mmCIF file of C-alpha atoms in Angstrom:
data_model
loop_
_atom_site.group_PDB
_atom_site.id
_atom_site.type_symbol
_atom_site.label_atom_id
_atom_site.label_comp_id
_atom_site.label_asym_id
_atom_site.label_seq_id
_atom_site.Cartn_x
_atom_site.Cartn_y
_atom_site.Cartn_z
ATOM 1 C CA MET A 194 -51.183 -58.830 -185.587
ATOM 2 C CA LEU A 195 -53.696 -61.678 -185.537
ATOM 3 C CA VAL A 196 -54.989 -63.282 -188.720
ATOM 4 C CA THR A 197 -57.239 -66.216 -189.497
ATOM 5 C CA VAL A 198 -55.863 -68.869 -191.821
ATOM 6 C CA LEU A 199 -58.274 -70.935 -193.905
ATOM 7 C CA PHE A 200 -56.881 -74.281 -195.067
ATOM 8 C CA ILE A 201 -58.988 -76.347 -197.473
ATOM 9 C CA VAL A 202 -58.284 -79.808 -198.849
ATOM 10 C CA TYR A 203 -60.845 -80.866 -201.441
ATOM 11 C CA GLN A 204 -60.408 -83.746 -203.885
ATOM 12 C CA GLY A 205 -56.675 -83.775 -203.208
ATOM 13 C CA VAL A 206 -56.146 -80.066 -203.907
ATOM 14 C CA GLU A 207 -54.919 -77.840 -201.074
ATOM 15 C CA ALA A 208 -55.676 -74.130 -200.739
ATOM 16 C CA ILE A 209 -54.560 -71.683 -198.061
ATOM 17 C CA THR A 210 -55.833 -68.143 -197.613
ATOM 18 C CA VAL A 211 -55.126 -65.569 -194.912
ATOM 19 C CA HIS A 212 -57.826 -63.215 -193.614
ATOM 20 C CA ASP A 213 -57.966 -60.313 -191.199
ATOM 21 C CA ALA A 214 -60.898 -61.813 -189.293
ATOM 22 C CA GLU A 215 -62.570 -65.172 -188.717
ATOM 23 C CA ALA A 216 -65.792 -63.904 -190.282
ATOM 24 C CA ALA A 217 -63.947 -63.112 -193.517
ATOM 25 C CA ALA A 218 -62.358 -66.583 -193.560
ATOM 26 C CA TRP A 219 -65.736 -68.228 -192.928
ATOM 27 C CA SER A 220 -67.289 -66.171 -195.717
ATOM 28 C CA GLU A 221 -64.525 -67.328 -198.084
ATOM 29 C CA LEU A 222 -65.126 -70.942 -197.042
ATOM 30 C CA MET A 223 -68.837 -70.655 -197.761
ATOM 31 C CA LYS A 224 -68.146 -69.072 -201.159
ATOM 32 C CA PHE A 225 -66.006 -72.107 -201.955
ATOM 33 C CA VAL A 226 -68.644 -74.575 -200.729
ATOM 34 C CA ASP A 227 -71.434 -72.828 -202.631
ATOM 35 C CA SER A 228 -69.375 -72.622 -205.839
ATOM 36 C CA GLN A 229 -68.696 -76.386 -205.752
ATOM 37 C CA TRP A 230 -72.015 -77.554 -204.297
ATOM 38 C CA HIS A 231 -73.867 -78.517 -207.491
ATOM 39 C CA GLN A 232 -70.816 -80.264 -208.941
ATOM 40 C CA ARG A 233 -70.583 -82.392 -205.808
ATOM 41 C CA PHE A 234 -74.284 -82.961 -205.046
ATOM 42 C CA ASP A 235 -75.934 -82.516 -208.454
ATOM 43 C CA ASP A 236 -79.407 -81.057 -207.943
ATOM 44 C CA GLU A 237 -79.501 -81.237 -204.145
ATOM 45 C CA PRO A 238 -80.456 -77.759 -202.922
ATOM 46 C CA TYR A 239 -78.245 -76.158 -200.310
ATOM 47 C CA LEU A 240 -80.956 -74.952 -198.016
ATOM 48 C CA LEU A 241 -79.080 -76.099 -194.923
ATOM 49 C CA GLU A 242 -77.611 -73.605 -192.502
ATOM 50 C CA GLU A 243 -73.991 -72.729 -193.241
ATOM 51 C CA GLN A 244 -72.483 -74.948 -190.523
ATOM 52 C CA GLU A 245 -74.480 -77.973 -191.674
ATOM 53 C CA ARG A 246 -73.681 -77.242 -195.308
ATOM 54 C CA ALA A 247 -69.937 -77.113 -194.562
ATOM 55 C CA LYS A 248 -70.155 -80.312 -192.502
ATOM 56 C CA MET A 249 -71.991 -82.138 -195.301
ATOM 57 C CA PHE A 250 -69.659 -80.812 -197.999
ATOM 58 C CA PHE A 251 -66.507 -81.937 -196.181
ATOM 59 C CA ALA A 252 -67.919 -85.283 -195.000
ATOM 60 C CA ASP A 253 -65.528 -87.357 -197.124
ATOM 61 C CA GLU A 254 -62.533 -88.643 -195.183
ATOM 62 C CA ASP A 255 -59.966 -87.004 -197.477
ATOM 63 C CA ASP A 256 -61.640 -83.572 -197.596
ATOM 64 C CA LEU A 257 -61.308 -81.041 -194.801
ATOM 65 C CA PHE A 258 -61.128 -77.417 -193.820
ATOM 66 C CA ILE A 259 -59.382 -75.750 -190.917
ATOM 67 C CA LEU A 260 -59.896 -72.234 -189.596
ATOM 68 C CA ALA A 261 -56.992 -71.279 -187.353
ATOM 69 C CA GLU A 262 -55.889 -68.061 -185.726
ATOM 70 C CA ALA A 263 -52.235 -67.111 -186.216
ATOM 71 C CA ASP A 264 -50.200 -64.403 -184.510
ATOM 72 C CA LEU A 265 -47.995 -62.639 -187.036
ATOM 73 C CA THR A 266 -46.737 -59.946 -184.668
ATOM 74 C CA GLU A 267 -43.101 -61.040 -184.857
ATOM 75 C CA LEU A 268 -43.283 -61.325 -188.639
ATOM 76 C CA ALA A 269 -44.870 -57.879 -188.948
ATOM 77 C CA ASP A 270 -42.211 -56.403 -186.652
ATOM 78 C CA ARG A 271 -39.429 -57.977 -188.731
ATOM 79 C CA VAL A 272 -40.951 -56.720 -191.998
ATOM 80 C CA ASP A 273 -41.142 -53.210 -190.514
ATOM 81 C CA GLU A 274 -37.544 -53.513 -189.375
ATOM 82 C CA LEU A 275 -36.331 -54.634 -192.802
ATOM 83 C CA SER A 276 -38.378 -51.928 -194.521
ATOM 84 C CA THR A 277 -36.711 -49.290 -192.353
ATOM 85 C CA GLU A 278 -33.263 -50.756 -193.019
ATOM 86 C CA ALA A 279 -33.876 -50.782 -196.775
ATOM 87 C CA CYS A 280 -35.343 -47.273 -196.984
ATOM 88 C CA GLY A 281 -32.300 -45.904 -198.833
ATOM 89 C CA CYS A 282 -31.206 -43.631 -196.031
ATOM 90 C CA CYS A 283 -29.596 -46.533 -194.175
ATOM 91 C CA PRO A 284 -27.235 -49.288 -195.320
ATOM 92 C CA SER A 285 -29.004 -52.258 -196.888
ATOM 93 C CA PRO A 286 -29.377 -55.282 -194.634
ATOM 94 C CA VAL A 287 -26.916 -58.094 -195.170
ATOM 95 C CA ARG A 288 -28.666 -61.083 -196.681
ATOM 96 C CA PRO A 289 -27.241 -64.594 -196.726
ATOM 97 C CA SER A 290 -26.197 -65.766 -200.184
#
């Protein structure tokens, strides 16, 4: 199970979202950029292409975004395993206290 993780740091605030595809993560990034554009650049129109707009928006040293692919196969398998164990027809899994 592959997902794309979007990590944004903007004005000291961190945000992380998980998406089923890179295109969905990129779309979310551009929604963020467009929603903050006028606050950051006043009346400057955002007629640039998306890549240039993102580059300009995150030009400050302390601001950044990362799009990264993550493999959640083992996590998904473990969730399935725990779901089966906790179905009610089997003993509940032992959890550390």
